C-alpha cells in the first residue's frame, strides 16, 4: 500500500506574517510547502537567506533567523517532517554559512515546530552542542543538505545532515554527515553519530575535496561527488548501506564492476540521489561527458532492490540520448545540460511496481534560450516538463529543474504532484512551478523578489 499524500494547492494573497485561516479550516492541520531563498538580503545583510512557507489553507509565512548575518544562506536546504507526532508538519532549515562562535561558516540547522498558528522556532542545532556530534568547524557548511524521516509511535524521527566542507585531518573539504535522532516529544533530546570517510562504517579514507554529504538519501546513501576515483579527480562516489541490519557501507562509483560509464574527472557521480522502483538508488552524474559533449549529464542506477528494499547491484544508466529501458528520454544530450543535477520520483498508481523518475537538466537550452532548463521523466512515456509546457515563460538562465519534489496518491485519481525550482527566473529572483491538477507558477510573495534571491533553490513538501 502506497502512503497517502497531502496535496499542495495554489495560494492567493501575499502576507508577510501568518494570516488567520477561515474558521472552517482552523482545526485542520495545515499542509506546508517550504521554499528556500538563500540569496535573500535582510536589511544590510546580503545573502542572509529566508524560507517562504505556503499553507494549503491559503496562508503564507516568511522565516529567517534572529541575529541574521551576511552570508548565512538560510534556506539552502529544507525538510518537512513531523517530529512530535501531533500530525502537524514541522520544518528543518539549513543555514550552511552561519557562524558558530568564532567558527566562520560552520553552519547551523534550525528546527521549527508546527502549530495552528504557523511555524515557531524550536531548536537551533550546531555541531558540538545540544547532542549534535562535532565539533563546530570553520567552513564546514553544516546544513548544506538535509534528509528527514518522520518516524512513528515506536521509532524516533531521523535527520541526516550534510557538512560537505568539513575537514578530516589534513583532508580539506573531505566532508562529513551527521545522522540525528529526534525522539517523539514536545522537547526532543537530540543525539546522533558523525560519519566521515575515515569512519569504520565507511571503510575508506578521506581525501581533500571529496565533499561527502553534498547529497544524502537518508542514512543509507551518502554522496561524495568530489571523490577522486582511480586518479580521476572529482569523478565522484556514493557510499551505500547494502544490508540495513549492519552498519557497514559499500563505496560505488562508475568504476564499480558492471556500472555503466567510466569514472572521469569532474563527473560528479553522487551529486543527486533518489530511491525509486524498480532500480533502487538513482545517482545523478551531471558532469558526465556524453561523447564530445562536456557536462551533458547522466544518471546511473544501483540495481534492483533485495528483499529488504535495498539496492544490491548496478543497473541501467540514462542520458538524454537513451531509448530504454524506461525511455525514450525527451530531448537530446548537449554540452552543459547537466542532466541529473536533481532527482525525484512518484508512483503512477497505488499498485505500481515502477515509479516515474524525474530528472532535472537545468542547463538545457530550448531553441536559442540558453540554460532555460528542462525536466525529463523516466518510465513516463518519454514525457518532459518545461516552463512553457507547464506555467511560465522560458527565459535565458531560468535553470528550471535545479530542484525537484514529487508525490502522488492523495485522492482516488492518483494525479502526480510535482514542484520544480527555477532559481534563475527573472534575473535570479527565482520561481517554483507547481504541477497538480493543472499548473501554476509561484514567485516570492512574502517580501520583495530581487535579483539573486534564488527563490526555489531548495524545496520540500508533504506530497506523498
Short mmCIF file of C-alpha atoms in Angstrom, two decimals:
data_model
loop_
_atom_site.label_atom_id
_atom_site.label_comp_id
_atom_site.label_asym_id
_atom_site.label_seq_id
_atom_site.Cartn_x
_atom_site.Cartn_y
_atom_site.Cartn_z
CA UNK A 1 0.00 0.00 0.00
CA UNK A 2 1.42 3.35 -1.03
CA UNK A 3 1.43 6.17 1.53
CA UNK A 4 -1.36 8.67 1.03
CA UNK A 5 -0.07 12.11 0.11
CA UNK A 6 -1.29 15.53 1.18
CA UNK A 7 -1.85 17.99 -1.67
CA UNK A 8 -0.21 21.33 -2.18
CA UNK A 9 -2.57 23.86 -3.70
CA UNK A 10 -2.01 27.26 -5.26
CA UNK A 11 -2.45 30.06 -2.76
CA UNK A 12 -3.60 33.64 -3.01
CA UNK A 13 -2.94 36.87 -1.15
CA UNK A 14 0.61 37.74 -0.09
CA UNK A 15 1.12 38.33 3.62
CA UNK A 16 4.35 39.00 5.48
CA UNK A 17 3.15 37.03 8.52
CA UNK A 18 0.84 34.07 9.00
CA UNK A 19 -2.69 35.24 8.30
CA UNK A 20 -5.67 33.61 10.02
CA UNK A 21 -7.39 30.85 8.10
CA UNK A 22 -11.13 30.76 7.59
CA UNK A 23 -12.96 29.29 10.60
CA UNK A 24 -13.96 26.16 8.67
CA UNK A 25 -10.25 25.37 8.13
CA UNK A 26 -8.92 26.42 11.51
CA UNK A 27 -8.99 22.93 13.00
CA UNK A 28 -7.28 21.30 10.03
CA UNK A 29 -3.52 20.83 10.50
CA UNK A 30 -2.08 22.89 7.65
CA UNK A 31 -0.07 21.19 4.93
CA UNK A 32 3.02 23.17 4.07
CA UNK A 33 5.34 23.74 1.15
CA UNK A 34 8.71 25.23 2.05
CA UNK A 35 10.74 27.20 -0.50
CA UNK A 36 14.32 28.15 0.25
CA UNK A 37 15.52 31.67 -0.63
CA UNK A 38 19.20 31.51 0.38
CA UNK A 39 20.14 34.68 -1.53
CA UNK A 40 17.60 36.87 0.26
CA UNK A 41 19.10 40.11 1.60
CA UNK A 42 17.83 41.08 5.04
CA UNK A 43 18.36 44.74 5.80
CA UNK A 44 22.00 45.46 5.07
CA UNK A 45 22.99 41.79 5.27
CA UNK A 46 23.33 40.25 1.79
CA UNK A 47 22.56 36.56 1.34
CA UNK A 48 21.33 36.16 4.90
CA UNK A 49 18.57 33.97 3.49
CA UNK A 50 14.94 33.18 4.20
CA UNK A 51 12.30 30.49 3.71
CA UNK A 52 8.81 31.11 2.41
CA UNK A 53 6.15 28.73 3.70
CA UNK A 54 2.88 28.26 1.81
CA UNK A 55 -0.02 26.53 3.51
CA UNK A 56 -2.75 24.57 1.76
CA UNK A 57 -5.39 26.67 3.50
CA UNK A 58 -4.13 29.82 1.78
CA UNK A 59 -1.74 31.35 4.30
CA UNK A 60 1.89 32.43 3.89
CA UNK A 61 4.74 32.77 6.32
CA UNK A 62 8.31 34.03 5.99
CA UNK A 63 11.06 32.55 8.19
CA UNK A 64 14.51 33.91 8.88
CA UNK A 65 16.83 33.51 11.86
CA UNK A 66 17.13 36.06 14.61
CA UNK A 67 20.51 37.72 14.66
CA UNK A 68 20.99 37.00 10.98
CA UNK A 69 24.23 37.86 9.25
CA UNK A 70 25.52 38.31 5.72
CA UNK A 71 26.23 35.01 4.05
CA UNK A 72 24.23 32.77 6.42
CA UNK A 73 22.42 31.34 3.34
CA UNK A 74 19.50 30.26 5.49
CA UNK A 75 17.21 28.21 3.25
CA UNK A 76 19.93 26.40 1.30
CA UNK A 77 18.20 23.15 2.34
CA UNK A 78 14.72 22.45 3.76
CA UNK A 79 12.97 19.32 5.01
CA UNK A 80 9.37 18.81 6.17
CA UNK A 81 8.61 16.21 8.85
CA UNK A 82 6.51 15.61 11.96
CA UNK A 83 8.83 15.31 14.94
CA UNK A 84 6.43 15.27 17.86
CA UNK A 85 3.68 13.13 16.32
CA UNK A 86 0.90 15.73 16.51
CA UNK A 87 0.11 15.39 12.76
CA UNK A 88 1.15 19.00 12.17
CA UNK A 89 4.13 19.49 9.87
CA UNK A 90 7.38 20.68 11.41
CA UNK A 91 10.24 22.12 9.37
CA UNK A 92 14.03 21.88 9.30
CA UNK A 93 16.12 24.57 7.58
CA UNK A 94 19.82 24.52 6.78
CA UNK A 95 22.00 27.65 7.04
CA UNK A 96 25.45 26.44 5.97
CA UNK A 97 27.01 29.91 6.09
CA UNK A 98 26.07 30.56 9.70
CA UNK A 99 28.95 31.36 12.07
CA UNK A 100 29.11 29.33 15.27
CA UNK A 101 31.08 31.27 17.85
CA UNK A 102 34.38 32.10 16.20
CA UNK A 103 33.99 29.33 13.60
CA UNK A 104 33.03 31.23 10.44
CA UNK A 105 30.65 29.42 8.08
CA UNK A 106 30.49 26.40 10.36
CA UNK A 107 26.77 26.11 9.59
CA UNK A 108 23.60 25.53 11.57
CA UNK A 109 20.26 23.73 11.29
CA UNK A 110 17.02 25.31 12.52
CA UNK A 111 14.11 23.21 13.71
CA UNK A 112 10.66 24.83 13.61
CA UNK A 113 7.63 23.39 15.35
CA UNK A 114 4.32 23.49 13.52
CA UNK A 115 1.10 24.67 15.11
CA UNK A 116 -2.33 26.01 14.18
CA UNK A 117 -0.77 29.49 14.18
CA UNK A 118 2.17 28.59 11.97
CA UNK A 119 5.78 27.56 12.49
CA UNK A 120 7.75 28.70 15.54
CA UNK A 121 11.46 28.32 16.24
CA UNK A 122 12.06 25.26 18.38
CA UNK A 123 15.75 24.41 18.38
CA UNK A 124 18.98 25.51 16.71
CA UNK A 125 21.30 22.60 16.05
CA UNK A 126 25.03 23.21 15.70
CA UNK A 127 27.85 20.76 15.91
CA UNK A 128 29.40 20.29 19.30
CA UNK A 129 26.34 21.27 21.34
CA UNK A 130 22.86 20.02 22.22
CA UNK A 131 23.67 16.39 21.44
CA UNK A 132 24.92 17.08 17.90
CA UNK A 133 28.29 15.43 17.26
CA UNK A 134 31.02 17.80 16.17
CA UNK A 135 32.81 19.99 16.99
CA UNK A 136 31.75 23.07 15.02
CA UNK A 137 34.40 23.67 12.39
CA UNK A 138 35.07 26.82 10.37
CA UNK A 139 33.96 26.45 6.76
CA UNK A 140 32.28 23.07 7.27
CA UNK A 141 28.94 24.27 5.78
CA UNK A 142 26.88 22.12 8.11
CA UNK A 143 23.27 22.11 6.90
CA UNK A 144 24.06 22.19 3.17
CA UNK A 145 21.86 19.12 2.67
CA UNK A 146 19.04 17.57 4.70
CA UNK A 147 17.01 14.38 4.58
CA UNK A 148 14.26 13.68 7.12
CA UNK A 149 12.36 10.54 8.07
CA UNK A 150 9.21 11.34 10.08
CA UNK A 151 9.39 8.41 12.49
CA UNK A 152 6.39 6.73 14.14
CA UNK A 153 4.90 5.98 17.53
CA UNK A 154 7.66 3.41 18.09
CA UNK A 155 10.61 4.99 16.26
CA UNK A 156 12.09 8.49 16.52
CA UNK A 157 12.32 10.85 13.59
CA UNK A 158 15.67 10.78 11.86
CA UNK A 159 17.50 13.71 10.31
CA UNK A 160 20.56 13.31 8.09
CA UNK A 161 22.64 16.48 7.71
CA UNK A 162 25.47 17.03 5.26
CA UNK A 163 28.58 19.12 6.01
CA UNK A 164 30.42 18.74 2.69
CA UNK A 165 33.18 21.23 3.56
CA UNK A 166 34.17 19.51 6.80
CA UNK A 167 37.93 18.96 7.04
CA UNK A 168 39.02 15.48 8.11
CA UNK A 169 42.52 15.77 9.49
CA UNK A 170 44.54 17.36 6.72
CA UNK A 171 41.97 16.46 4.06
CA UNK A 172 40.33 19.84 3.34
CA UNK A 173 36.66 19.68 2.30
CA UNK A 174 36.59 15.90 2.65
CA UNK A 175 33.10 16.22 4.13
CA UNK A 176 31.04 14.68 6.89
CA UNK A 177 27.48 13.55 7.62
CA UNK A 178 25.64 13.53 10.93
CA UNK A 179 22.70 11.20 11.49
CA UNK A 180 20.48 12.60 14.23
CA UNK A 181 17.69 11.00 16.23
CA UNK A 182 14.74 13.22 17.22
CA UNK A 183 12.51 11.34 19.69
CA UNK A 184 8.78 11.98 19.55
CA UNK A 185 8.47 14.64 22.21
CA UNK A 186 7.46 18.22 22.81
CA UNK A 187 11.14 18.86 23.56
CA UNK A 188 13.15 16.17 21.74
CA UNK A 189 16.56 15.28 23.11
CA UNK A 190 18.85 15.18 20.10
CA UNK A 191 21.52 12.51 19.77
CA UNK A 192 23.45 11.18 16.83
CA UNK A 193 26.60 9.98 15.14
CA UNK A 194 29.05 11.57 12.74
CA UNK A 195 30.35 9.77 9.67
CA UNK A 196 33.41 10.59 7.59
CA UNK A 197 35.25 8.50 5.05
CA UNK A 198 37.66 7.61 7.84
CA UNK A 199 34.83 6.14 9.92
CA UNK A 200 34.95 2.34 10.28
CA UNK A 201 31.44 2.13 8.84
CA UNK A 202 32.54 3.65 5.53
CA UNK A 203 35.80 1.72 5.39
CA UNK A 204 37.59 4.23 3.18
CA UNK A 205 39.99 7.13 3.56
CA UNK A 206 39.14 10.81 3.45
CA UNK A 207 40.64 12.79 0.57
CA UNK A 208 40.70 16.53 0.04
CA UNK A 209 37.72 17.77 -1.96
CA UNK A 210 35.58 14.60 -1.69
CA UNK A 211 32.64 16.62 -0.27
CA UNK A 212 30.95 13.70 1.48
CA UNK A 213 27.41 14.84 2.34
CA UNK A 214 26.87 17.01 -0.73
CA UNK A 215 23.90 14.71 -1.33
CA UNK A 216 22.20 12.38 1.16
CA UNK A 217 19.38 9.87 0.88
CA UNK A 218 18.69 9.20 4.50
CA UNK A 219 21.49 7.42 6.31
CA UNK A 220 21.82 4.64 3.75
CA UNK A 221 23.19 6.51 0.71
CA UNK A 222 25.78 9.29 1.08
CA UNK A 223 27.15 11.15 -1.94
CA UNK A 224 30.77 12.24 -2.27
CA UNK A 225 30.69 13.84 -5.74
CA UNK A 226 34.21 15.27 -5.45
CA UNK A 227 35.84 11.91 -4.75
CA UNK A 228 38.94 11.05 -6.76
CA UNK A 229 38.44 7.60 -8.32
CA UNK A 230 41.45 5.81 -9.82
CA UNK A 231 43.19 9.13 -10.35
CA UNK A 232 40.14 10.91 -11.82
CA UNK A 233 39.65 13.99 -9.64
CA UNK A 234 36.01 14.79 -8.98
CA UNK A 235 34.73 11.61 -10.60
CA UNK A 236 32.60 11.02 -7.53
CA UNK A 237 31.40 8.12 -5.40
CA UNK A 238 28.44 7.09 -3.26
CA UNK A 239 28.54 5.12 0.00
CA UNK A 240 25.60 2.71 0.26
CA UNK A 241 24.48 0.51 3.14
CA UNK A 242 23.79 -2.70 1.28
CA UNK A 243 22.46 -4.54 4.36
CA UNK A 244 20.22 -2.44 6.64
CA UNK A 245 20.95 -4.80 9.51
CA UNK A 246 24.64 -3.85 9.64
CA UNK A 247 26.42 -0.51 9.84
CA UNK A 248 28.92 -1.11 7.04
CA UNK A 249 28.75 0.86 3.78
CA UNK A 250 29.96 -0.08 0.31
CA UNK A 251 31.53 2.53 -1.96
CA UNK A 252 30.21 2.53 -5.52
CA UNK A 253 31.39 4.61 -8.47
CA UNK A 254 31.40 4.42 -12.24
CA UNK A 255 34.42 2.13 -11.89
CA UNK A 256 32.37 -0.38 -9.87
CA UNK A 257 32.18 -3.62 -11.92
CA UNK A 258 29.01 -3.64 -14.02
CA UNK A 259 28.31 0.09 -13.56
CA UNK A 260 27.74 1.84 -16.91
CA UNK A 261 30.17 4.63 -17.70
CA UNK A 262 33.75 5.33 -16.66
CA UNK A 263 34.97 7.45 -13.77
CA UNK A 264 36.33 10.65 -15.33
CA UNK A 265 37.49 13.98 -13.88
CA UNK A 266 34.60 16.26 -12.94
CA UNK A 267 31.77 13.76 -13.49
CA UNK A 268 30.30 14.47 -10.04
CA UNK A 269 28.84 10.98 -9.57
CA UNK A 270 26.63 11.29 -6.46
CA UNK A 271 25.63 14.95 -6.90
CA UNK A 272 21.96 13.94 -6.52
CA UNK A 273 20.31 10.83 -5.07
CA UNK A 274 16.82 9.32 -5.08
CA UNK A 275 15.25 5.99 -4.23
CA UNK A 276 12.76 4.68 -6.78
CA UNK A 277 11.43 1.35 -8.02
CA UNK A 278 12.45 -0.80 -9.75
CA UNK A 279 16.09 0.28 -9.99
CA UNK A 280 16.63 1.18 -6.34
CA UNK A 281 19.12 4.00 -5.96
CA UNK A 282 19.25 6.63 -8.72
CA UNK A 283 22.51 8.58 -8.86
CA UNK A 284 22.96 11.91 -10.63
CA UNK A 285 26.16 12.42 -12.64
CA UNK A 286 25.61 15.94 -14.04
CA UNK A 287 29.23 16.44 -15.09
CA UNK A 288 29.31 13.34 -17.30
CA UNK A 289 30.54 13.95 -20.85
CA UNK A 290 28.41 12.22 -23.49
CA UNK A 291 30.78 11.66 -26.36
CA UNK A 292 32.36 15.05 -27.03
CA UNK A 293 29.55 16.89 -25.19
CA UNK A 294 31.04 18.21 -21.97
CA UNK A 295 28.79 18.14 -18.88
CA UNK A 296 25.81 16.81 -20.83
CA UNK A 297 25.00 14.63 -17.80
CA UNK A 298 23.96 11.10 -16.96
CA UNK A 299 22.05 9.16 -14.32
CA UNK A 300 23.26 5.80 -13.03
CA UNK A 301 21.20 3.32 -11.04
CA UNK A 302 22.33 0.87 -8.43
CA UNK A 303 20.26 -2.10 -9.32
CA UNK A 304 17.15 -3.97 -8.39
CA UNK A 305 16.39 -3.98 -4.69
CA UNK A 306 16.77 -7.02 -2.49
CA UNK A 307 14.11 -8.36 -0.12
CA UNK A 308 14.81 -5.52 2.30
CA UNK A 309 14.27 -2.88 -0.39
CA UNK A 310 17.98 -2.00 -0.55
CA UNK A 311 19.78 -1.65 -3.90
CA UNK A 312 22.03 -4.63 -4.49
CA UNK A 313 23.75 -4.35 -7.89
CA UNK A 314 24.45 -1.90 -10.71
CA UNK A 315 21.55 -1.23 -13.05
CA UNK A 316 20.97 0.71 -16.29
CA UNK A 317 22.12 4.27 -16.93
CA UNK A 318 20.35 7.10 -18.73
CA UNK A 319 21.32 10.13 -20.79
CA UNK A 320 19.14 12.32 -22.95
CA UNK A 321 20.15 10.07 -25.86
CA UNK A 322 18.75 6.94 -24.15
CA UNK A 323 15.91 4.98 -25.71
CA UNK A 324 15.31 2.41 -22.95
CA UNK A 325 14.59 0.70 -20.65
CA UNK A 326 12.17 3.25 -19.26
CA UNK A 327 12.78 5.57 -22.21
CA UNK A 328 12.84 7.16 -24.63
CA UNK A 329 14.21 10.24 -22.89
CA UNK A 330 12.98 13.56 -24.23
CA UNK A 331 15.45 15.99 -25.73
CA UNK A 332 18.99 15.22 -26.81
CA UNK A 333 22.29 15.38 -24.99
CA UNK A 334 24.00 18.76 -25.36
CA UNK A 335 27.05 20.28 -23.75
CA UNK A 336 26.24 21.88 -20.41
CA UNK A 337 22.78 20.35 -19.94
CA UNK A 338 23.81 18.86 -16.55
CA UNK A 339 21.16 16.17 -16.82
CA UNK A 340 21.00 14.52 -13.38
CA UNK A 341 21.53 17.66 -11.29
CA UNK A 342 18.27 16.95 -9.42
CA UNK A 343 16.15 13.82 -8.94
CA UNK A 344 12.69 12.97 -7.60
CA UNK A 345 10.11 10.23 -8.16
CA UNK A 346 6.47 9.31 -7.64
CA UNK A 347 4.29 6.18 -8.07
CA UNK A 348 1.90 6.49 -11.02
CA UNK A 349 -0.69 4.35 -9.26
CA UNK A 350 -1.32 2.71 -5.90
CA UNK A 351 -0.25 -0.76 -7.02
CA UNK A 352 2.53 0.21 -9.44
CA UNK A 353 5.86 -1.60 -9.17
CA UNK A 354 7.59 1.09 -11.22
CA UNK A 355 7.98 4.73 -10.23
CA UNK A 356 8.14 7.66 -12.62
CA UNK A 357 11.54 9.26 -12.08
CA UNK A 358 12.03 12.99 -12.71
CA UNK A 359 15.48 14.14 -13.79
CA UNK A 360 16.43 17.80 -13.81
CA UNK A 361 18.56 19.21 -16.62
CA UNK A 362 18.85 22.87 -15.55
CA UNK A 363 21.39 23.71 -18.25
CA UNK A 364 19.13 22.57 -21.10
CA UNK A 365 18.95 25.03 -23.99
CA UNK A 366 15.50 25.33 -25.55
CA UNK A 367 15.95 26.67 -29.04
CA UNK A 368 18.01 29.83 -28.68
CA UNK A 369 17.16 30.19 -24.99
CA UNK A 370 20.28 29.15 -23.12
CA UNK A 371 20.05 27.38 -19.76
CA UNK A 372 16.25 27.59 -19.74
CA UNK A 373 16.13 24.13 -18.14
CA UNK A 374 14.02 21.01 -18.51
CA UNK A 375 12.78 18.01 -16.51
CA UNK A 376 12.71 14.56 -18.11
CA UNK A 377 10.58 11.62 -16.99
CA UNK A 378 11.90 8.06 -16.97
CA UNK A 379 9.20 5.37 -17.09
CA UNK A 380 6.92 8.26 -18.02
CA UNK A 381 6.50 7.53 -21.73
CA UNK A 382 9.14 9.99 -22.88
CA UNK A 383 7.38 12.98 -21.34
CA UNK A 384 9.15 16.13 -20.24
CA UNK A 385 8.36 19.34 -18.41
CA UNK A 386 9.43 22.86 -19.33
CA UNK A 387 8.15 26.19 -18.12
CA UNK A 388 6.29 26.71 -21.39
CA UNK A 389 4.57 23.33 -21.13
CA UNK A 390 3.52 23.89 -17.50
CA UNK A 391 3.32 27.51 -16.33
CA UNK A 392 5.51 30.48 -17.10
CA UNK A 393 7.70 31.70 -19.94
CA UNK A 394 11.11 30.27 -20.77
CA UNK A 395 13.95 32.74 -20.38
CA UNK A 396 17.70 32.58 -20.55
CA UNK A 397 19.20 31.40 -17.30
CA UNK A 398 15.98 30.23 -15.62
CA UNK A 399 17.61 26.86 -14.78
CA UNK A 400 14.24 25.16 -14.44
CA UNK A 401 14.85 21.72 -12.91
CA UNK A 402 17.50 22.77 -10.41
CA UNK A 403 15.38 21.32 -7.58
CA UNK A 404 12.53 18.81 -7.54
CA UNK A 405 9.89 17.36 -5.22
CA UNK A 406 7.27 14.83 -6.33
CA UNK A 407 4.49 12.67 -4.89
CA UNK A 408 1.15 11.06 -5.61
CA UNK A 409 -1.81 9.30 -4.07
CA UNK A 410 -3.85 11.79 -2.08
CA UNK A 411 -7.16 11.06 -3.79
CA UNK A 412 -8.62 8.31 -5.97
CA UNK A 413 -7.50 9.99 -9.17
CA UNK A 414 -3.80 9.45 -8.38
CA UNK A 415 -2.67 12.60 -10.11
CA UNK A 416 1.03 13.38 -9.67
CA UNK A 417 2.03 16.42 -7.68
CA UNK A 418 5.33 17.97 -8.72
CA UNK A 419 7.28 21.05 -7.64
CA UNK A 420 10.12 22.31 -9.84
CA UNK A 421 12.56 25.02 -8.84
CA UNK A 422 13.75 27.62 -11.34
CA UNK A 423 16.07 29.74 -9.16
CA UNK A 424 17.38 31.71 -12.15
CA UNK A 425 13.95 33.07 -13.13
CA UNK A 426 13.69 36.86 -13.50
CA UNK A 427 17.40 37.53 -13.27
CA UNK A 428 17.90 35.17 -10.35
CA UNK A 429 14.92 36.24 -8.27
CA UNK A 430 13.64 32.69 -8.75
CA UNK A 431 10.36 30.84 -9.14
CA UNK A 432 8.71 27.47 -8.46
CA UNK A 433 6.35 25.70 -10.83
CA UNK A 434 3.69 23.52 -9.18
CA UNK A 435 2.04 20.80 -11.28
CA UNK A 436 -1.11 19.36 -9.70
CA UNK A 437 -4.47 19.22 -11.49
CA UNK A 438 -3.01 21.78 -13.87
CA UNK A 439 -0.03 24.02 -13.24
CA UNK A 440 0.77 27.34 -11.62
CA UNK A 441 3.90 29.38 -11.04
CA UNK A 442 4.89 30.69 -7.64
CA UNK A 443 7.11 33.69 -7.06
CA UNK A 444 8.05 35.19 -3.74
CA UNK A 445 5.05 36.86 -2.11
CA UNK A 446 6.37 37.49 1.41
CA UNK A 447 8.79 40.30 0.76
CA UNK A 448 10.10 41.73 -2.48
CA UNK A 449 11.58 39.42 -5.14
CA UNK A 450 15.07 40.66 -6.00
CA UNK A 451 17.81 39.61 -8.37
CA UNK A 452 19.99 36.98 -6.73
CA UNK A 453 17.41 35.79 -4.17
CA UNK A 454 17.33 32.34 -5.86
CA UNK A 455 13.81 31.50 -4.70
CA UNK A 456 13.34 27.77 -5.32
CA UNK A 457 16.95 26.73 -4.66
CA UNK A 458 15.54 24.23 -2.14
CA UNK A 459 12.07 22.70 -1.91
CA UNK A 460 10.17 20.31 0.27
CA UNK A 461 6.55 19.46 0.95
CA UNK A 462 4.39 16.53 2.05
CA UNK A 463 3.48 15.29 -1.43
CA UNK A 464 3.38 11.56 -0.73
#
